[in-house]
mmCIF file of C-alpha atoms in Angstrom:
data_model
loop_
_atom_site.group_PDB
_atom_site.id
_atom_site.type_symbol
_atom_site.label_atom_id
_atom_site.label_comp_id
_atom_site.label_asym_id
_atom_site.label_seq_id
_atom_site.Cartn_x
_atom_site.Cartn_y
_atom_site.Cartn_z
ATOM 1 C CA PHE A 20 -19.031 -19.555 79.521
ATOM 2 C CA LEU A 21 -21.493 -16.881 78.290
ATOM 3 C CA PRO A 22 -18.798 -14.201 77.800
ATOM 4 C CA GLN A 23 -16.850 -16.680 75.688
ATOM 5 C CA LEU A 24 -19.872 -17.280 73.457
ATOM 6 C CA ILE A 25 -20.376 -13.548 73.089
ATOM 7 C CA GLN A 26 -16.717 -13.122 72.110
ATOM 8 C CA ILE A 27 -16.982 -15.933 69.530
ATOM 9 C CA TYR A 28 -20.136 -14.366 68.069
ATOM 10 C CA THR A 29 -18.452 -10.953 67.870
ATOM 11 C CA ASN A 30 -15.416 -12.408 66.054
ATOM 12 C CA MET A 31 -17.599 -14.286 63.561
ATOM 13 C CA LYS A 32 -19.626 -11.142 62.921
ATOM 14 C CA LYS A 33 -16.450 -9.160 62.159
ATOM 15 C CA ARG A 34 -15.200 -11.856 59.803
ATOM 16 C CA PHE A 35 -18.530 -12.009 58.009
ATOM 17 C CA THR A 36 -18.541 -8.214 57.648
ATOM 18 C CA ARG A 37 -15.033 -8.306 56.140
ATOM 19 C CA ILE A 38 -15.969 -11.064 53.691
ATOM 20 C CA LEU A 39 -19.088 -9.169 52.659
ATOM 21 C CA THR A 40 -17.034 -5.982 52.147
ATOM 22 C CA LEU A 41 -14.543 -7.868 49.962
ATOM 23 C CA LEU A 42 -17.349 -9.354 47.886
ATOM 24 C CA LEU A 43 -18.892 -5.913 47.373
ATOM 25 C CA ALA A 44 -15.504 -4.499 46.359
ATOM 26 C CA PHE A 45 -15.033 -7.358 43.895
ATOM 27 C CA VAL A 46 -18.464 -6.708 42.380
ATOM 28 C CA VAL A 47 -17.720 -2.983 42.060
ATOM 29 C CA GLN A 48 -14.317 -3.727 40.500
ATOM 30 C CA PHE A 49 -15.905 -6.199 38.081
ATOM 31 C CA THR A 50 -18.492 -3.593 37.139
ATOM 32 C CA PHE A 51 -15.831 -0.993 36.425
ATOM 33 C CA ALA A 52 -13.840 -3.510 34.364
ATOM 34 C CA GLN A 53 -16.550 -3.860 31.752
ATOM 35 C CA GLU A 54 -15.523 -2.986 28.205
ATOM 36 C CA LYS A 55 -16.816 0.119 26.548
ATOM 37 C CA THR A 56 -16.383 1.739 23.151
ATOM 38 C CA ILE A 57 -13.865 4.563 22.942
ATOM 39 C CA SER A 58 -13.911 6.886 19.930
ATOM 40 C CA GLY A 59 -12.158 10.057 18.958
ATOM 41 C CA THR A 60 -10.030 11.930 16.457
ATOM 42 C CA VAL A 61 -6.243 12.023 16.102
ATOM 43 C CA SER A 62 -4.669 15.092 14.532
ATOM 44 C CA ASP A 63 -1.591 17.278 14.479
ATOM 45 C CA GLU A 64 -1.278 21.043 14.262
ATOM 46 C CA SER A 65 -2.457 21.001 10.632
ATOM 47 C CA GLY A 66 -5.484 18.741 10.868
ATOM 48 C CA PRO A 67 -6.660 15.092 11.117
ATOM 49 C CA LEU A 68 -4.101 12.298 10.615
ATOM 50 C CA PRO A 69 -5.124 9.132 8.705
ATOM 51 C CA GLY A 70 -3.385 5.817 9.405
ATOM 52 C CA VAL A 71 -2.421 6.484 13.044
ATOM 53 C CA SER A 72 -1.952 3.289 15.063
ATOM 54 C CA VAL A 73 -4.080 3.123 18.237
ATOM 55 C CA LEU A 74 -3.005 0.238 20.499
ATOM 56 C CA ILE A 75 -3.993 -0.841 23.998
ATOM 57 C CA LYS A 76 -0.697 -0.845 25.891
ATOM 58 C CA GLY A 77 0.653 -4.279 26.742
ATOM 59 C CA THR A 78 -1.671 -6.041 24.285
ATOM 60 C CA THR A 79 -1.952 -6.678 20.565
ATOM 61 C CA THR A 80 -5.434 -5.152 20.410
ATOM 62 C CA GLY A 81 -5.583 -2.037 18.306
ATOM 63 C CA THR A 82 -6.949 -0.159 15.315
ATOM 64 C CA GLU A 83 -6.059 2.659 12.906
ATOM 65 C CA THR A 84 -7.568 6.042 12.207
ATOM 66 C CA ASP A 85 -9.546 6.461 8.990
ATOM 67 C CA PHE A 86 -9.089 9.105 6.298
ATOM 68 C CA ASP A 87 -10.640 11.732 8.594
ATOM 69 C CA GLY A 88 -8.417 10.793 11.538
ATOM 70 C CA LYS A 89 -11.270 9.081 13.412
ATOM 71 C CA TYR A 90 -11.022 5.789 15.313
ATOM 72 C CA THR A 91 -13.111 3.432 17.453
ATOM 73 C CA ILE A 92 -11.790 0.812 19.891
ATOM 74 C CA ASN A 93 -13.171 -1.295 22.754
ATOM 75 C CA ALA A 94 -11.269 -0.846 26.019
ATOM 76 C CA ASN A 95 -11.673 -0.970 29.794
ATOM 77 C CA GLU A 96 -11.375 1.904 32.215
ATOM 78 C CA GLY A 97 -7.768 2.124 33.308
ATOM 79 C CA ASP A 98 -6.397 0.830 29.991
ATOM 80 C CA ILE A 99 -3.727 2.956 28.358
ATOM 81 C CA LEU A 100 -4.117 3.805 24.671
ATOM 82 C CA VAL A 101 -0.890 4.317 22.718
ATOM 83 C CA TYR A 102 -1.023 6.558 19.621
ATOM 84 C CA SER A 103 1.887 6.212 17.170
ATOM 85 C CA PHE A 104 2.613 7.433 13.642
ATOM 86 C CA ILE A 105 5.719 7.700 11.478
ATOM 87 C CA GLY A 106 7.476 10.997 12.086
ATOM 88 C CA MET A 107 5.299 11.863 15.101
ATOM 89 C CA ALA A 108 6.034 11.543 18.820
ATOM 90 C CA THR A 109 4.193 8.608 20.449
ATOM 91 C CA LYS A 110 1.497 9.671 22.889
ATOM 92 C CA GLU A 111 -0.445 7.790 25.590
ATOM 93 C CA ALA A 112 -3.887 8.373 27.073
ATOM 94 C CA THR A 113 -5.618 6.582 29.970
ATOM 95 C CA VAL A 114 -9.207 5.443 29.500
ATOM 96 C CA GLY A 115 -11.470 7.005 32.102
ATOM 97 C CA THR A 116 -15.181 7.562 32.411
ATOM 98 C CA ASN A 117 -15.315 9.577 29.182
ATOM 99 C CA SER A 118 -15.999 7.583 26.011
ATOM 100 C CA THR A 119 -14.389 10.195 23.730
ATOM 101 C CA ILE A 120 -10.630 10.708 23.600
ATOM 102 C CA ASN A 121 -9.244 13.196 21.089
ATOM 103 C CA THR A 122 -5.467 13.320 20.680
ATOM 104 C CA VAL A 123 -3.051 15.768 19.085
ATOM 105 C CA LEU A 124 0.345 14.370 18.045
ATOM 106 C CA ALA A 125 3.510 16.420 17.755
ATOM 107 C CA SER A 126 6.295 15.871 15.233
ATOM 108 C CA ASP A 127 9.366 14.160 16.681
ATOM 109 C CA ASN A 128 11.900 14.999 13.989
ATOM 110 C CA VAL A 129 11.521 18.722 13.430
ATOM 111 C CA LEU A 130 15.141 19.764 13.539
ATOM 112 C CA ASP A 131 16.193 22.703 15.704
ATOM 113 C CA GLU A 132 18.066 24.269 12.820
ATOM 114 C CA VAL A 133 17.649 26.574 9.876
ATOM 115 C CA VAL A 134 15.335 25.405 7.067
ATOM 116 C CA ILE A 135 14.594 26.903 3.652
ATOM 117 C CA THR A 136 10.987 28.030 3.153
ATOM 118 C CA ALA A 137 10.250 30.205 0.110
ATOM 119 C CA LEU A 138 12.370 32.422 -2.121
ATOM 120 C CA GLY A 139 15.501 31.183 -0.358
ATOM 121 C CA ILE A 140 14.345 32.586 2.984
ATOM 122 C CA LYS A 141 15.988 30.859 5.943
ATOM 123 C CA ARG A 142 14.167 30.439 9.235
ATOM 124 C CA GLU A 143 14.574 28.354 12.363
ATOM 125 C CA ALA A 144 12.417 25.243 12.254
ATOM 126 C CA LYS A 145 11.112 25.758 15.794
ATOM 127 C CA ALA A 146 10.041 29.301 14.901
ATOM 128 C CA LEU A 147 7.735 28.232 12.063
ATOM 129 C CA GLY A 148 4.029 28.491 12.689
ATOM 130 C CA TYR A 149 3.074 25.607 10.450
ATOM 131 C CA SER A 150 3.823 21.923 10.014
ATOM 132 C CA GLN A 151 7.060 20.993 8.239
ATOM 133 C CA GLN A 152 9.469 18.097 8.247
ATOM 134 C CA THR A 153 13.017 18.040 6.936
ATOM 135 C CA VAL A 154 14.856 15.005 5.594
ATOM 136 C CA LYS A 155 18.601 14.946 5.034
ATOM 137 C CA GLY A 156 19.948 13.926 1.647
ATOM 138 C CA ASP A 157 21.897 11.020 3.147
ATOM 139 C CA ALA A 158 18.640 9.459 4.366
ATOM 140 C CA LEU A 159 17.236 9.545 0.819
ATOM 141 C CA THR A 160 20.152 7.657 -0.730
ATOM 142 C CA LYS A 161 20.486 4.802 1.755
ATOM 143 C CA THR A 162 18.081 2.532 -0.136
ATOM 144 C CA ARG A 163 19.371 3.651 -3.550
ATOM 145 C CA GLU A 164 15.909 4.471 -4.889
ATOM 146 C CA THR A 165 15.852 5.780 -8.455
ATOM 147 C CA ASP A 166 12.736 7.855 -7.766
ATOM 148 C CA ILE A 167 12.716 10.716 -5.250
ATOM 149 C CA SER A 168 9.051 10.116 -4.414
ATOM 150 C CA THR A 169 9.617 6.536 -3.230
ATOM 151 C CA ALA A 170 12.816 7.591 -1.468
ATOM 152 C CA LEU A 171 10.580 9.623 0.874
ATOM 153 C CA ALA A 172 8.607 6.529 1.938
ATOM 154 C CA GLY A 173 8.577 6.092 5.714
ATOM 155 C CA LYS A 174 10.480 9.310 6.363
ATOM 156 C CA VAL A 175 7.708 11.918 6.437
ATOM 157 C CA SER A 176 4.326 11.656 8.127
ATOM 158 C CA GLY A 177 1.132 12.189 6.150
ATOM 159 C CA ILE A 178 2.576 11.034 2.798
ATOM 160 C CA GLN A 179 0.941 8.284 0.747
ATOM 161 C CA PHE A 180 2.235 6.728 -2.472
ATOM 162 C CA THR A 181 0.327 5.344 -5.459
ATOM 163 C CA GLY A 182 2.052 3.434 -8.218
ATOM 164 C CA GLN A 183 5.481 1.832 -8.201
ATOM 165 C CA PRO A 184 8.081 2.635 -10.871
ATOM 166 C CA THR A 185 9.858 -0.719 -10.760
ATOM 167 C CA SER A 186 9.503 -1.431 -14.475
ATOM 168 C CA SER A 187 9.653 2.058 -15.986
ATOM 169 C CA PHE A 188 11.026 5.534 -15.415
ATOM 170 C CA LYS A 189 7.638 6.905 -14.413
ATOM 171 C CA SER A 190 7.671 8.527 -10.972
ATOM 172 C CA ALA A 191 5.352 7.391 -8.211
ATOM 173 C CA ASP A 192 2.423 9.670 -7.372
ATOM 174 C CA ILE A 193 2.522 11.378 -3.987
ATOM 175 C CA ARG A 194 -0.502 12.255 -1.884
ATOM 176 C CA LEU A 195 0.213 14.721 0.910
ATOM 177 C CA ARG A 196 -2.614 14.576 3.452
ATOM 178 C CA GLY A 197 -4.736 12.925 0.760
ATOM 179 C CA ASN A 198 -4.070 15.609 -1.885
ATOM 180 C CA LYS A 199 -2.319 15.057 -5.208
ATOM 181 C CA ASN A 200 -0.393 17.556 -7.381
ATOM 182 C CA VAL A 201 2.172 18.428 -4.732
ATOM 183 C CA LEU A 202 4.479 21.274 -5.762
ATOM 184 C CA TYR A 203 8.228 20.605 -6.016
ATOM 185 C CA VAL A 204 10.649 23.507 -5.625
ATOM 186 C CA VAL A 205 14.378 22.998 -6.271
ATOM 187 C CA ASP A 206 16.636 25.858 -5.228
ATOM 188 C CA GLY A 207 13.716 28.261 -5.678
ATOM 189 C CA ILE A 208 12.653 26.917 -9.093
ATOM 190 C CA LYS A 209 9.216 25.290 -9.427
ATOM 191 C CA LEU A 210 9.064 21.898 -11.142
ATOM 192 C CA ASN A 211 6.135 20.049 -12.696
ATOM 193 C CA THR A 212 7.829 16.635 -12.604
ATOM 194 C CA THR A 213 10.406 14.860 -10.468
ATOM 195 C CA ALA A 214 11.593 12.475 -13.181
ATOM 196 C CA ASP A 215 14.784 14.480 -13.809
ATOM 197 C CA LEU A 216 15.722 14.973 -10.155
ATOM 198 C CA ASN A 217 18.694 13.057 -8.798
ATOM 199 C CA THR A 218 18.704 12.000 -5.163
ATOM 200 C CA GLU A 219 22.505 12.220 -5.172
ATOM 201 C CA ASP A 220 22.251 16.008 -5.624
ATOM 202 C CA ILE A 221 19.908 16.622 -2.666
ATOM 203 C CA ALA A 222 21.267 18.214 0.503
ATOM 204 C CA THR A 223 17.925 18.619 2.319
ATOM 205 C CA MET A 224 14.262 18.118 1.511
ATOM 206 C CA THR A 225 11.646 20.037 3.486
ATOM 207 C CA VAL A 226 7.951 19.096 3.271
ATOM 208 C CA LEU A 227 5.540 21.967 3.864
ATOM 209 C CA LYS A 228 2.066 20.669 4.647
ATOM 210 C CA GLY A 229 -1.388 22.108 4.311
ATOM 211 C CA LEU A 230 -2.652 25.438 3.045
ATOM 212 C CA THR A 231 0.276 27.332 4.546
ATOM 213 C CA ALA A 232 2.302 26.444 1.453
ATOM 214 C CA THR A 233 -0.220 28.457 -0.578
ATOM 215 C CA ALA A 234 0.861 31.623 1.194
ATOM 216 C CA LEU A 235 4.464 30.864 0.268
ATOM 217 C CA TYR A 236 4.049 29.641 -3.313
ATOM 218 C CA GLY A 237 0.594 30.767 -4.383
ATOM 219 C CA PRO A 238 -2.223 28.550 -5.729
ATOM 220 C CA GLU A 239 0.260 25.964 -7.039
ATOM 221 C CA GLY A 240 1.183 25.138 -3.451
ATOM 222 C CA ARG A 241 -2.377 24.633 -2.207
ATOM 223 C CA ASN A 242 -1.808 20.874 -1.806
ATOM 224 C CA GLY A 243 1.538 21.269 -0.071
ATOM 225 C CA ALA A 244 5.094 21.791 -1.255
ATOM 226 C CA ILE A 245 8.351 19.852 -1.164
ATOM 227 C CA VAL A 246 11.293 22.242 -1.033
ATOM 228 C CA ILE A 247 14.637 20.800 -2.125
ATOM 229 C CA THR A 248 18.062 22.354 -1.686
ATOM 230 C CA THR A 249 20.939 20.857 -3.633
ATOM 231 C CA LYS A 250 24.419 20.128 -2.366
ATOM 232 C CA ARG A 251 27.118 22.774 -2.182
ATOM 233 C CA ALA A 252 30.852 22.208 -1.906
ATOM 234 C CA LYS A 253 32.473 23.478 1.270
ATOM 235 C CA ASP A 254 35.182 26.095 1.172
ATOM 236 C CA GLY A 255 38.486 24.463 0.275
ATOM 237 C CA GLU A 256 36.898 21.074 -0.417
ATOM 238 C CA SER A 257 37.550 19.012 -3.545
ATOM 239 C CA LYS A 258 35.864 15.625 -3.784
ATOM 240 C CA ILE A 259 34.920 12.952 -6.326
ATOM 241 C CA THR A 260 32.349 10.302 -5.340
ATOM 242 C CA PHE A 261 31.244 7.201 -7.230
ATOM 243 C CA ASN A 262 28.150 5.172 -6.291
ATOM 244 C CA SER A 263 26.857 1.981 -7.866
ATOM 245 C CA SER A 264 23.912 -0.312 -7.085
ATOM 246 C CA TYR A 265 22.184 -3.261 -8.731
ATOM 247 C CA ALA A 266 18.671 -4.474 -7.859
ATOM 248 C CA LEU A 267 16.436 -7.371 -8.910
ATOM 249 C CA SER A 268 12.645 -7.267 -8.771
ATOM 250 C CA ASN A 269 10.072 -10.048 -9.028
ATOM 251 C CA VAL A 270 6.349 -10.423 -8.471
ATOM 252 C CA TYR A 271 5.855 -10.863 -4.737
ATOM 253 C CA SER A 272 2.586 -12.807 -4.840
ATOM 254 C CA LEU A 273 -0.225 -13.779 -7.216
ATOM 255 C CA PRO A 274 -3.879 -14.716 -6.651
ATOM 256 C CA ASP A 275 -4.785 -18.388 -6.339
ATOM 257 C CA TYR A 276 -6.373 -19.593 -9.573
ATOM 258 C CA GLN A 277 -8.515 -22.693 -10.004
ATOM 259 C CA ASN A 278 -7.240 -25.138 -12.637
ATOM 260 C CA GLU A 279 -10.053 -27.684 -12.598
ATOM 261 C CA TYR A 280 -12.578 -26.121 -14.996
ATOM 262 C CA GLY A 281 -12.090 -24.308 -18.311
ATOM 263 C CA GLY A 282 -13.798 -21.412 -20.012
ATOM 264 C CA GLY A 283 -17.587 -21.304 -20.147
ATOM 265 C CA TYR A 284 -20.651 -20.040 -18.315
ATOM 266 C CA ALA A 285 -22.984 -21.701 -15.871
ATOM 267 C CA ASN A 286 -25.595 -21.454 -18.602
ATOM 268 C CA ASP A 287 -23.742 -21.273 -21.926
ATOM 269 C CA GLY A 288 -25.358 -18.817 -24.287
ATOM 270 C CA LYS A 289 -26.067 -19.455 -27.962
ATOM 271 C CA PRO A 290 -24.183 -17.046 -30.243
ATOM 272 C CA SER A 291 -26.355 -15.264 -32.773
ATOM 273 C CA GLY A 292 -26.069 -16.228 -36.425
ATOM 274 C CA HIS A 293 -26.083 -20.046 -36.258
ATOM 275 C CA PRO A 294 -28.019 -21.042 -33.119
ATOM 276 C CA GLU A 295 -28.724 -24.462 -34.636
ATOM 277 C CA ARG A 296 -25.046 -25.356 -34.282
ATOM 278 C CA TYR A 297 -25.023 -25.117 -30.507
ATOM 279 C CA THR A 298 -26.725 -27.443 -28.082
ATOM 280 C CA SER A 299 -26.177 -25.383 -24.938
ATOM 281 C CA ALA A 300 -25.459 -27.646 -21.995
ATOM 282 C CA ILE A 301 -23.864 -26.823 -18.652
ATOM 283 C CA GLY A 302 -20.410 -28.338 -18.319
ATOM 284 C CA TYR A 303 -20.316 -29.795 -21.838
ATOM 285 C CA PHE A 304 -18.753 -28.797 -25.129
ATOM 286 C CA THR A 305 -20.880 -27.846 -28.117
ATOM 287 C CA PRO A 306 -20.293 -29.949 -31.286
ATOM 288 C CA PHE A 307 -19.553 -28.205 -34.558
ATOM 289 C CA VAL A 308 -22.247 -28.744 -37.244
ATOM 290 C CA TYR A 309 -20.943 -28.335 -40.793
ATOM 291 C CA ASP A 310 -23.131 -26.150 -43.045
ATOM 292 C CA VAL A 311 -22.539 -27.166 -46.673
ATOM 293 C CA ASP A 312 -24.164 -23.971 -47.986
ATOM 294 C CA ASN A 313 -22.178 -21.451 -45.938
ATOM 295 C CA ASP A 314 -19.000 -23.092 -44.641
ATOM 296 C CA PRO A 315 -15.728 -23.570 -46.593
ATOM 297 C CA ALA A 316 -15.240 -27.049 -48.016
ATOM 298 C CA ASP A 317 -12.177 -27.720 -45.858
ATOM 299 C CA TRP A 318 -14.355 -27.339 -42.751
ATOM 300 C CA ALA A 319 -16.276 -30.499 -43.604
ATOM 301 C CA ALA A 320 -13.662 -32.555 -41.787
ATOM 302 C CA PHE A 321 -14.428 -30.618 -38.594
ATOM 303 C CA ASP A 322 -18.042 -31.766 -38.406
ATOM 304 C CA GLY A 323 -18.919 -33.151 -34.966
ATOM 305 C CA GLN A 324 -15.728 -31.947 -33.283
ATOM 306 C CA GLN A 325 -16.092 -30.428 -29.807
ATOM 307 C CA LEU A 326 -15.915 -26.635 -29.469
ATOM 308 C CA PRO A 327 -15.143 -24.672 -26.287
ATOM 309 C CA THR A 328 -17.064 -21.485 -25.585
ATOM 310 C CA TYR A 329 -14.587 -19.087 -27.185
ATOM 311 C CA PHE A 330 -16.333 -15.903 -26.107
ATOM 312 C CA ALA A 331 -16.441 -16.877 -22.406
ATOM 313 C CA ASP A 332 -14.441 -14.829 -19.908
ATOM 314 C CA GLU A 333 -15.432 -17.026 -16.965
ATOM 315 C CA SER A 334 -14.455 -20.557 -16.005
ATOM 316 C CA TRP A 335 -17.690 -22.481 -15.452
ATOM 317 C CA GLY A 336 -17.056 -24.729 -18.445
ATOM 318 C CA PRO A 337 -16.115 -28.426 -18.797
ATOM 319 C CA LYS A 338 -13.537 -30.046 -16.585
ATOM 320 C CA LEU A 339 -9.946 -29.822 -17.812
ATOM 321 C CA GLU A 340 -9.344 -33.532 -18.404
ATOM 322 C CA GLY A 341 -7.314 -33.550 -21.634
ATOM 323 C CA GLN A 342 -10.251 -33.886 -24.045
ATOM 324 C CA MET A 343 -9.332 -33.180 -27.669
ATOM 325 C CA VAL A 344 -11.133 -30.004 -28.758
ATOM 326 C CA ARG A 345 -10.909 -27.376 -31.479
ATOM 327 C CA HIS A 346 -9.397 -24.195 -30.068
ATOM 328 C CA TRP A 347 -10.040 -20.716 -31.466
ATOM 329 C CA ASP A 348 -6.763 -20.426 -33.415
ATOM 330 C CA SER A 349 -7.393 -23.682 -35.307
ATOM 331 C CA TRP A 350 -9.906 -21.845 -37.536
ATOM 332 C CA ILE A 351 -7.361 -19.360 -38.935
ATOM 333 C CA PRO A 352 -6.063 -20.323 -42.403
ATOM 334 C CA GLY A 353 -2.281 -20.176 -42.528
ATOM 335 C CA ASP A 354 -1.898 -20.466 -38.775
ATOM 336 C CA PRO A 355 0.342 -23.363 -37.632
ATOM 337 C CA GLU A 356 -2.568 -24.635 -35.527
ATOM 338 C CA PHE A 357 -5.139 -24.533 -38.346
ATOM 339 C CA GLY A 358 -7.233 -27.701 -38.469
ATOM 340 C CA LYS A 359 -5.580 -29.229 -35.389
ATOM 341 C CA LEU A 360 -7.153 -30.462 -32.196
ATOM 342 C CA ARG A 361 -5.469 -29.774 -28.849
ATOM 343 C CA PRO A 362 -6.043 -31.198 -25.370
ATOM 344 C CA TRP A 363 -8.383 -29.363 -23.009
ATOM 345 C CA THR A 364 -5.849 -28.920 -20.183
ATOM 346 C CA ALA A 365 -4.955 -26.345 -17.554
ATOM 347 C CA ASN A 366 -2.104 -23.825 -17.753
ATOM 348 C CA PRO A 367 -1.327 -23.369 -14.058
ATOM 349 C CA ASP A 368 1.711 -21.149 -14.612
ATOM 350 C CA ASN A 369 0.520 -18.982 -17.498
ATOM 351 C CA VAL A 370 0.085 -15.869 -15.326
ATOM 352 C CA LYS A 371 3.315 -16.478 -13.443
ATOM 353 C CA ASP A 372 5.241 -16.997 -16.683
ATOM 354 C CA PHE A 373 3.963 -13.676 -17.975
ATOM 355 C CA TYR A 374 6.132 -11.860 -15.427
ATOM 356 C CA ARG A 375 9.901 -11.785 -15.696
ATOM 357 C CA THR A 376 12.707 -10.631 -13.443
ATOM 358 C CA GLY A 377 13.419 -6.913 -13.705
ATOM 359 C CA THR A 378 16.865 -5.475 -13.072
ATOM 360 C CA THR A 379 17.894 -1.931 -12.208
ATOM 361 C CA SER A 380 21.484 -0.788 -12.530
ATOM 362 C CA ASP A 381 22.202 2.628 -11.011
ATOM 363 C CA ASN A 382 25.631 4.266 -11.413
ATOM 364 C CA SER A 383 26.549 7.837 -10.608
ATOM 365 C CA ILE A 384 29.679 9.922 -10.248
ATOM 366 C CA SER A 385 29.739 13.335 -8.618
ATOM 367 C CA PHE A 386 32.400 15.967 -8.156
ATOM 368 C CA SER A 387 32.491 19.097 -6.041
ATOM 369 C CA LYS A 388 34.914 21.904 -5.367
ATOM 370 C CA GLY A 389 34.505 24.932 -3.176
ATOM 371 C CA GLY A 390 36.521 28.016 -2.505
ATOM 372 C CA GLU A 391 36.187 31.590 -1.407
ATOM 373 C CA GLY A 392 33.143 33.013 -3.104
ATOM 374 C CA TYR A 393 32.311 29.997 -5.259
ATOM 375 C CA SER A 394 30.976 26.441 -5.070
ATOM 376 C CA VAL A 395 30.821 23.928 -7.899
ATOM 377 C CA ASN A 396 28.923 20.649 -7.736
ATOM 378 C CA GLY A 397 28.147 18.262 -10.611
ATOM 379 C CA ASN A 398 26.666 14.812 -10.950
ATOM 380 C CA VAL A 399 26.315 12.335 -13.800
ATOM 381 C CA ARG A 400 23.956 9.414 -13.363
ATOM 382 C CA TYR A 401 23.095 6.433 -15.576
ATOM 383 C CA ILE A 402 20.131 4.184 -14.812
ATOM 384 C CA ASP A 403 19.568 1.019 -16.839
ATOM 385 C CA LYS A 404 16.374 -1.025 -16.393
ATOM 386 C CA THR A 405 16.112 -4.334 -18.212
ATOM 387 C CA ILE A 406 14.160 -7.601 -18.109
ATOM 388 C CA ILE A 407 15.853 -10.977 -17.962
#
């Protein structure tokens, strides 16, 4: 019987040891699974990249790099960070014991072909020692943009746009790596504006980034350069092309405005000149007091009528409940509203009604002919922007 007890004790001891080992392993694993803050910088061969998406793989937790390419994110050891940016190859990094992870992204659409740099010089894209990206002309005309700057949106990394030429012919402003005044070069000729450029004429557009463009184009290219080559007819080719597009534009969204209270201040001020006419009171109108010595005779009928705070640019005034008050234009002799009272009511759609639908009609016809030793290409374009 004693050997059996010893055997039972030995088995229980082994089981207890295994359970204890598992518990210790669980505690260690739990310790390693604690979140920690990961920081770093994302860049490419030319410098820091702003706006890079940093996402924990398999989750929706993520962040973006700031203007200097820096980011901060909370993650566990073993998590995989995914770095992605338009025009750049996606890269992954595993979180380890180090709290700093710096990443360099490579371009994913640098074509293995000949590109135009400066003075018509042709070089292989993969042989260039600086950052460049090339966009085909067909990619620029798919969305039928009237402005070359906005046609580049989403096609080249490191480009930001300010302004939107939906209601005028003014071109959008481009920032290349945060810098304005980007140089445009069309078939070797420098341009100060892109307003006269036609996307239908573009064969390729190459974006040269950083200070390297300065070496190619001098001080004017210090903020980067966009090199454009126009279309050429192929040998023996004769072609006529017509393109037409029509677009409508409306305001996408507006702020929410309150329509319960009218103009006025929390503590209505007393205008200088006739302070005796105003009995400043929060949330109330001020009655007009006729001055027989200074006011026109036809104002006598206005005595005692309620006046809004005309000079107010805030809306802490009386409630908009349809009260009959004297508005600012009722004091103007000859005005249709002179001497009339109007209800104190809201205008909920006055901002919305200010905007109207804009239309853009874009028609172009191009012709090209090529032969031995010559190439002819022409394009006529008519853009009509109206408001309906």
